[in-house]
mmCIF file of N, CA and C in Angstrom:
data_model
loop_
_atom_site.group_PDB
_atom_site.id
_atom_site.type_symbol
_atom_site.label_atom_id
_atom_site.label_comp_id
_atom_site.label_asym_id
_atom_site.label_seq_id
_atom_site.Cartn_x
_atom_site.Cartn_y
_atom_site.Cartn_z
ATOM 1 N N MET A 1 -10.540 23.338 -0.328
ATOM 2 C CA MET A 1 -9.200 23.193 -0.602
ATOM 3 C C MET A 1 -9.264 21.487 -1.438
ATOM 4 N N ALA A 2 -8.212 21.232 -2.242
ATOM 5 C CA ALA A 2 -8.352 20.310 -2.845
ATOM 6 C C ALA A 2 -7.468 19.212 -1.859
ATOM 7 N N ARG A 3 -8.309 18.232 -1.863
ATOM 8 C CA ARG A 3 -7.636 16.936 -1.425
ATOM 9 C C ARG A 3 -6.066 16.186 -1.669
ATOM 10 N N THR A 4 -5.543 15.707 -1.394
ATOM 11 C CA THR A 4 -4.284 15.182 -1.877
ATOM 12 C C THR A 4 -4.820 13.810 -2.394
ATOM 13 N N GLU A 5 -3.666 13.533 -2.864
ATOM 14 C CA GLU A 5 -3.920 11.985 -3.497
ATOM 15 C C GLU A 5 -4.078 10.819 -2.379
ATOM 16 N N LEU A 6 -3.293 11.078 -1.609
ATOM 17 C CA LEU A 6 -3.310 10.058 -0.385
ATOM 18 C C LEU A 6 -4.488 10.188 0.677
ATOM 19 N N GLU A 7 -5.052 11.311 0.610
ATOM 20 C CA GLU A 7 -6.123 11.895 1.426
ATOM 21 C C GLU A 7 -7.655 10.930 0.464
ATOM 22 N N ILE A 8 -7.100 10.862 -0.502
ATOM 23 C CA ILE A 8 -8.507 10.189 -1.596
ATOM 24 C C ILE A 8 -8.346 8.664 -1.107
ATOM 25 N N ILE A 9 -6.986 8.096 -1.311
ATOM 26 C CA ILE A 9 -6.743 6.869 -0.767
ATOM 27 C C ILE A 9 -7.740 6.517 0.874
ATOM 28 N N GLU A 10 -7.054 7.378 1.385
ATOM 29 C CA GLU A 10 -7.742 7.135 2.720
ATOM 30 C C GLU A 10 -9.526 7.341 3.003
ATOM 31 N N ASP A 11 -9.953 8.235 2.119
ATOM 32 C CA ASP A 11 -10.966 8.509 2.072
ATOM 33 C C ASP A 11 -12.076 7.145 1.266
ATOM 34 N N ARG A 12 -11.559 6.715 0.190
ATOM 35 C CA ARG A 12 -11.485 5.403 -0.649
ATOM 36 C C ARG A 12 -11.973 4.082 0.706
ATOM 37 N N HIS A 13 -10.624 4.307 1.778
ATOM 38 C CA HIS A 13 -10.926 3.026 2.348
ATOM 39 C C HIS A 13 -10.911 3.745 4.142
ATOM 40 N N PRO A 14 -12.119 4.110 4.706
ATOM 41 C CA PRO A 14 -12.137 4.880 5.939
ATOM 42 C C PRO A 14 -12.043 3.447 6.910
ATOM 43 N N GLU A 15 -11.939 2.310 6.519
ATOM 44 C CA GLU A 15 -12.142 1.280 7.363
ATOM 45 C C GLU A 15 -10.754 0.792 7.621
ATOM 46 N N LEU A 16 -9.759 1.375 6.950
ATOM 47 C CA LEU A 16 -7.755 1.402 7.507
ATOM 48 C C LEU A 16 -7.799 2.516 7.820
ATOM 49 N N ALA A 17 -6.625 2.359 8.904
ATOM 50 C CA ALA A 17 -5.505 3.449 9.561
ATOM 51 C C ALA A 17 -4.577 3.952 8.738
ATOM 52 N N PHE A 18 -4.046 4.675 8.423
ATOM 53 C CA PHE A 18 -2.781 4.998 7.580
ATOM 54 C C PHE A 18 -1.743 5.432 8.825
ATOM 55 N N TRP A 19 -0.771 5.317 8.904
ATOM 56 C CA TRP A 19 0.074 5.752 9.611
ATOM 57 C C TRP A 19 1.562 5.856 9.032
ATOM 58 N N GLY A 20 2.357 6.837 9.146
ATOM 59 C CA GLY A 20 3.414 7.511 8.989
ATOM 60 C C GLY A 20 4.753 7.040 9.717
ATOM 61 N N ILE A 21 5.698 5.964 9.286
ATOM 62 C CA ILE A 21 6.697 5.543 10.489
ATOM 63 C C ILE A 21 8.095 5.694 9.924
ATOM 64 N N GLU A 22 8.933 5.793 10.348
ATOM 65 C CA GLU A 22 10.535 5.883 9.674
ATOM 66 C C GLU A 22 11.167 4.714 10.019
ATOM 67 N N VAL A 23 11.579 3.965 8.963
ATOM 68 C CA VAL A 23 12.504 2.643 9.307
ATOM 69 C C VAL A 23 13.524 3.081 7.842
ATOM 70 N N ASP A 24 14.687 3.163 8.597
ATOM 71 C CA ASP A 24 15.676 3.679 7.743
ATOM 72 C C ASP A 24 16.478 2.303 7.227
ATOM 73 N N ASP A 25 15.717 2.065 6.060
ATOM 74 C CA ASP A 25 16.036 0.991 5.326
ATOM 75 C C ASP A 25 15.387 1.111 3.947
ATOM 76 N N PRO A 26 16.076 1.486 2.662
ATOM 77 C CA PRO A 26 15.664 1.785 1.588
ATOM 78 C C PRO A 26 14.675 0.642 0.869
ATOM 79 N N ALA A 27 14.373 -0.556 1.404
ATOM 80 C CA ALA A 27 14.027 -1.742 0.860
ATOM 81 C C ALA A 27 12.700 -1.825 1.202
ATOM 82 N N TYR A 28 12.483 -1.290 2.730
ATOM 83 C CA TYR A 28 11.027 -1.413 3.311
ATOM 84 C C TYR A 28 10.252 -0.108 2.952
ATOM 85 N N HIS A 29 9.601 -0.387 2.213
ATOM 86 C CA HIS A 29 8.139 0.820 1.999
ATOM 87 C C HIS A 29 6.893 0.347 2.618
ATOM 88 N N GLY A 30 6.604 -0.329 3.131
ATOM 89 C CA GLY A 30 5.430 -0.270 4.310
ATOM 90 C C GLY A 30 4.980 -1.658 3.981
ATOM 91 N N HIS A 31 3.452 -1.916 5.109
ATOM 92 C CA HIS A 31 3.083 -3.202 4.843
ATOM 93 C C HIS A 31 1.738 -2.910 5.648
ATOM 94 N N ILE A 32 1.428 -3.893 5.828
ATOM 95 C CA ILE A 32 -0.236 -3.781 6.211
ATOM 96 C C ILE A 32 -0.292 -4.682 7.300
ATOM 97 N N GLU A 33 -1.115 -4.783 8.506
ATOM 98 C CA GLU A 33 -1.158 -5.336 9.811
ATOM 99 C C GLU A 33 -2.633 -4.967 9.980
ATOM 100 N N GLY A 34 -3.309 -6.355 9.302
ATOM 101 C CA GLY A 34 -5.095 -5.942 9.939
ATOM 102 C C GLY A 34 -5.541 -4.916 8.648
ATOM 103 N N THR A 35 -5.800 -3.789 10.349
ATOM 104 C CA THR A 35 -6.470 -2.779 9.350
ATOM 105 C C THR A 35 -5.997 -1.572 9.417
ATOM 106 N N ASP A 36 -4.257 -1.860 9.752
ATOM 107 C CA ASP A 36 -3.170 -0.494 9.953
ATOM 108 C C ASP A 36 -2.270 -1.097 8.835
ATOM 109 N N VAL A 37 -2.338 0.153 8.077
ATOM 110 C CA VAL A 37 -1.362 0.648 6.741
ATOM 111 C C VAL A 37 -0.343 1.687 7.390
ATOM 112 N N TYR A 38 1.176 0.617 7.220
ATOM 113 C CA TYR A 38 2.379 1.730 7.364
ATOM 114 C C TYR A 38 3.151 2.103 6.314
ATOM 115 N N LEU A 39 2.936 3.203 6.465
ATOM 116 C CA LEU A 39 4.212 4.014 5.224
ATOM 117 C C LEU A 39 5.400 4.479 5.811
ATOM 118 N N ASN A 40 6.466 4.355 5.059
ATOM 119 C CA ASN A 40 7.851 4.561 5.238
ATOM 120 C C ASN A 40 8.149 6.269 5.012
ATOM 121 N N LYS A 41 8.032 6.923 6.015
ATOM 122 C CA LYS A 41 8.056 8.281 5.911
ATOM 123 C C LYS A 41 9.335 8.676 5.460
ATOM 124 N N MET A 42 10.315 8.009 5.469
ATOM 125 C CA MET A 42 11.757 8.219 4.872
ATOM 126 C C MET A 42 11.715 7.893 3.306
ATOM 127 N N HIS A 43 10.748 7.859 2.573
ATOM 128 C CA HIS A 43 10.566 7.718 1.534
ATOM 129 C C HIS A 43 9.767 8.807 0.797
ATOM 130 N N ASP A 44 10.218 8.904 -0.541
ATOM 131 C CA ASP A 44 8.902 10.382 -1.086
ATOM 132 C C ASP A 44 7.801 9.898 -1.330
ATOM 133 N N TYR A 45 6.866 11.285 -1.348
ATOM 134 C CA TYR A 45 5.250 11.347 -1.422
ATOM 135 C C TYR A 45 4.971 9.743 -2.421
ATOM 136 N N MET A 46 5.675 10.233 -3.698
ATOM 137 C CA MET A 46 5.069 9.166 -4.611
ATOM 138 C C MET A 46 5.055 7.640 -4.321
ATOM 139 N N ASP A 47 6.056 7.148 -3.262
ATOM 140 C CA ASP A 47 6.368 6.231 -2.929
ATOM 141 C C ASP A 47 5.247 5.654 -1.840
ATOM 142 N N TRP A 48 4.885 6.774 -1.166
ATOM 143 C CA TRP A 48 3.915 6.375 -0.295
ATOM 144 C C TRP A 48 2.248 6.038 -0.741
ATOM 145 N N LEU A 49 2.309 6.880 -2.197
ATOM 146 C CA LEU A 49 0.839 6.713 -2.676
ATOM 147 C C LEU A 49 0.890 5.029 -3.339
ATOM 148 N N LYS A 50 2.220 4.836 -3.782
ATOM 149 C CA LYS A 50 2.276 3.859 -4.446
ATOM 150 C C LYS A 50 2.373 2.355 -3.319
ATOM 151 N N THR A 51 2.679 3.050 -2.394
ATOM 152 C CA THR A 51 2.651 1.970 -0.937
ATOM 153 C C THR A 51 1.077 1.746 -0.285
ATOM 154 N N ALA A 52 0.545 3.196 -0.490
ATOM 155 C CA ALA A 52 -0.781 2.333 0.375
ATOM 156 C C ALA A 52 -1.700 2.112 -0.795
ATOM 157 N N LEU A 53 -1.489 2.071 -1.956
ATOM 158 C CA LEU A 53 -2.342 1.618 -3.124
ATOM 159 C C LEU A 53 -2.142 0.316 -3.196
ATOM 160 N N HIS A 54 -0.248 -0.204 -2.786
ATOM 161 C CA HIS A 54 0.013 -1.800 -2.853
ATOM 162 C C HIS A 54 -0.800 -2.495 -1.629
ATOM 163 N N GLU A 55 -0.959 -1.817 -0.685
ATOM 164 C CA GLU A 55 -0.912 -2.548 0.739
ATOM 165 C C GLU A 55 -2.929 -2.247 0.630
ATOM 166 N N THR A 56 -3.521 -1.320 -0.047
ATOM 167 C CA THR A 56 -5.286 -1.609 0.190
ATOM 168 C C THR A 56 -5.443 -2.564 -1.011
ATOM 169 N N ALA A 57 -4.551 -2.958 -2.077
ATOM 170 C CA ALA A 57 -4.719 -4.064 -2.648
ATOM 171 C C ALA A 57 -5.100 -5.019 -2.190
ATOM 172 N N HIS A 58 -3.536 -5.646 -0.790
ATOM 173 C CA HIS A 58 -3.290 -6.846 -0.193
ATOM 174 C C HIS A 58 -4.745 -6.659 0.456
ATOM 175 N N TYR A 59 -5.595 -5.732 1.315
ATOM 176 C CA TYR A 59 -6.459 -5.993 2.194
ATOM 177 C C TYR A 59 -7.469 -6.251 1.466
ATOM 178 N N GLU A 60 -7.967 -5.897 0.231
ATOM 179 C CA GLU A 60 -9.063 -6.358 -0.584
ATOM 180 C C GLU A 60 -9.111 -7.592 -1.082
ATOM 181 N N ASN A 61 -7.789 -8.099 -1.196
ATOM 182 C CA ASN A 61 -7.920 -9.316 -2.256
ATOM 183 C C ASN A 61 -7.397 -10.480 -1.278
ATOM 184 N N ASP A 62 -6.735 -10.187 -0.433
ATOM 185 C CA ASP A 62 -5.700 -11.190 0.056
ATOM 186 C C ASP A 62 -6.284 -12.199 1.430
ATOM 187 N N CYS A 63 -5.952 -13.418 1.646
ATOM 188 C CA CYS A 63 -6.350 -14.038 2.609
ATOM 189 C C CYS A 63 -5.382 -14.814 3.314
ATOM 190 N N GLY A 64 -5.196 -15.200 4.318
ATOM 191 C CA GLY A 64 -4.219 -15.950 5.079
ATOM 192 C C GLY A 64 -3.042 -15.615 5.511
ATOM 193 N N ASN A 65 -1.829 -16.279 5.671
ATOM 194 C CA ASN A 65 -0.658 -15.801 6.087
ATOM 195 C C ASN A 65 0.393 -15.486 4.642
ATOM 196 N N LEU A 66 0.901 -14.616 4.666
ATOM 197 C CA LEU A 66 1.741 -14.126 3.302
ATOM 198 C C LEU A 66 2.952 -13.852 3.661
ATOM 199 N N SER A 67 3.325 -14.154 5.334
ATOM 200 C CA SER A 67 4.563 -13.565 5.443
ATOM 201 C C SER A 67 6.168 -14.633 4.927
ATOM 202 N N LYS A 68 5.830 -15.805 4.593
ATOM 203 C CA LYS A 68 6.586 -16.159 3.774
ATOM 204 C C LYS A 68 7.188 -15.835 2.389
ATOM 205 N N LEU A 69 8.158 -14.899 2.423
ATOM 206 C CA LEU A 69 8.244 -14.445 1.039
ATOM 207 C C LEU A 69 8.423 -15.732 -0.413
ATOM 208 N N ASN A 70 9.112 -16.747 0.210
ATOM 209 C CA ASN A 70 9.104 -17.654 -1.417
ATOM 210 C C ASN A 70 8.193 -18.447 -1.525
ATOM 211 N N ARG A 71 6.867 -18.364 -0.652
ATOM 212 C CA ARG A 71 5.926 -19.155 -1.225
ATOM 213 C C ARG A 71 5.429 -18.494 -2.344
ATOM 214 N N ARG A 72 4.767 -19.647 -3.144
ATOM 215 C CA ARG A 72 4.135 -19.422 -4.558
ATOM 216 C C ARG A 72 2.853 -18.520 -4.538
ATOM 217 N N ASN A 73 2.063 -18.972 -3.610
ATOM 218 C CA ASN A 73 1.127 -17.914 -3.075
ATOM 219 C C ASN A 73 1.268 -16.093 -2.639
ATOM 220 N N THR A 74 2.507 -16.066 -1.747
ATOM 221 C CA THR A 74 2.744 -14.718 -1.482
ATOM 222 C C THR A 74 3.211 -14.113 -2.782
ATOM 223 N N LEU A 75 4.040 -15.074 -3.527
ATOM 224 C CA LEU A 75 4.559 -14.385 -4.998
ATOM 225 C C LEU A 75 3.678 -14.150 -5.717
ATOM 226 N N ILE A 76 2.368 -14.530 -5.804
ATOM 227 C CA ILE A 76 1.180 -14.438 -6.971
ATOM 228 C C ILE A 76 0.419 -13.110 -6.278
ATOM 229 N N SER A 77 0.272 -13.106 -5.050
ATOM 230 C CA SER A 77 -0.406 -12.226 -3.996
ATOM 231 C C SER A 77 0.860 -10.715 -4.214
ATOM 232 N N GLU A 78 1.895 -10.654 -4.333
ATOM 233 C CA GLU A 78 2.548 -9.694 -4.351
ATOM 234 C C GLU A 78 2.347 -8.862 -5.984
ATOM 235 N N GLY A 79 2.425 -9.709 -6.788
ATOM 236 C CA GLY A 79 2.575 -9.350 -8.331
ATOM 237 C C GLY A 79 1.303 -9.140 -8.490
ATOM 238 N N TRP A 80 -0.069 -9.743 -8.101
ATOM 239 C CA TRP A 80 -1.576 -8.571 -8.113
ATOM 240 C C TRP A 80 -1.379 -7.554 -7.115
ATOM 241 N N ALA A 81 -0.843 -7.080 -6.148
ATOM 242 C CA ALA A 81 -0.814 -5.885 -5.273
ATOM 243 C C ALA A 81 0.099 -5.295 -6.549
ATOM 244 N N THR A 82 0.673 -5.490 -6.508
ATOM 245 C CA THR A 82 1.836 -4.613 -7.232
ATOM 246 C C THR A 82 0.956 -3.925 -8.711
ATOM 247 N N TYR A 83 0.490 -4.860 -9.477
ATOM 248 C CA TYR A 83 -0.174 -4.888 -10.686
ATOM 249 C C TYR A 83 -1.533 -3.315 -10.340
ATOM 250 N N GLU A 84 -2.156 -4.012 -9.240
ATOM 251 C CA GLU A 84 -3.191 -3.174 -9.029
ATOM 252 C C GLU A 84 -2.854 -1.474 -8.513
ATOM 253 N N ALA A 85 -1.873 -1.598 -7.907
ATOM 254 C CA ALA A 85 -1.373 -0.143 -7.413
ATOM 255 C C ALA A 85 -1.002 0.398 -8.428
ATOM 256 N N THR A 86 -0.249 -0.396 -9.516
ATOM 257 C CA THR A 86 0.344 0.529 -10.918
ATOM 258 C C THR A 86 -1.243 1.035 -11.366
ATOM 259 N N LYS A 87 -1.843 0.070 -11.747
ATOM 260 C CA LYS A 87 -3.392 0.254 -11.885
ATOM 261 C C LYS A 87 -3.988 1.815 -11.630
ATOM 262 N N ASN A 88 -4.092 1.592 -10.227
ATOM 263 C CA ASN A 88 -5.136 2.527 -9.482
ATOM 264 C C ASN A 88 -4.023 4.047 -9.124
ATOM 265 N N LEU A 89 -3.221 3.616 -9.443
ATOM 266 C CA LEU A 89 -1.820 4.997 -9.065
ATOM 267 C C LEU A 89 -1.919 5.729 -10.860
ATOM 268 N N LYS A 90 -2.280 5.101 -11.670
ATOM 269 C CA LYS A 90 -2.342 6.078 -13.105
ATOM 270 C C LYS A 90 -3.854 6.562 -12.833
ATOM 271 N N GLU A 91 -4.832 5.865 -12.694
ATOM 272 C CA GLU A 91 -6.081 6.499 -12.411
ATOM 273 C C GLU A 91 -6.003 7.543 -11.838
ATOM 274 N N LEU A 92 -5.426 7.524 -10.406
ATOM 275 C CA LEU A 92 -5.161 8.564 -9.526
ATOM 276 C C LEU A 92 -4.424 9.890 -9.745
ATOM 277 N N VAL A 93 -3.338 9.785 -10.732
ATOM 278 C CA VAL A 93 -2.871 11.355 -10.685
ATOM 279 C C VAL A 93 -2.837 11.375 -12.217
ATOM 280 N N LYS A 94 -3.694 11.464 -13.139
ATOM 281 C CA LYS A 94 -3.961 11.285 -14.527
ATOM 282 C C LYS A 94 -3.683 12.516 -14.561
#
């Protein structure tokens, strides 16, 4: 049986736990807290993949408090995570 792309991401990051949660807000896609990655089940599968890759990029590259969205280091971190997610998504769904 073929694995889904989301299962491949989970296999690449066995140290992380992925959770589906329902958040009725179109702007919320997911987030990471420690080693728990939360994906908004109210979005489609492709959004789950993008969000999972985005959050794993944060896990791999970030340190410190990124909760203040208007801080420069947070904006840089978000840009980098988006870049990494886009690059890895292209490789994942060839």
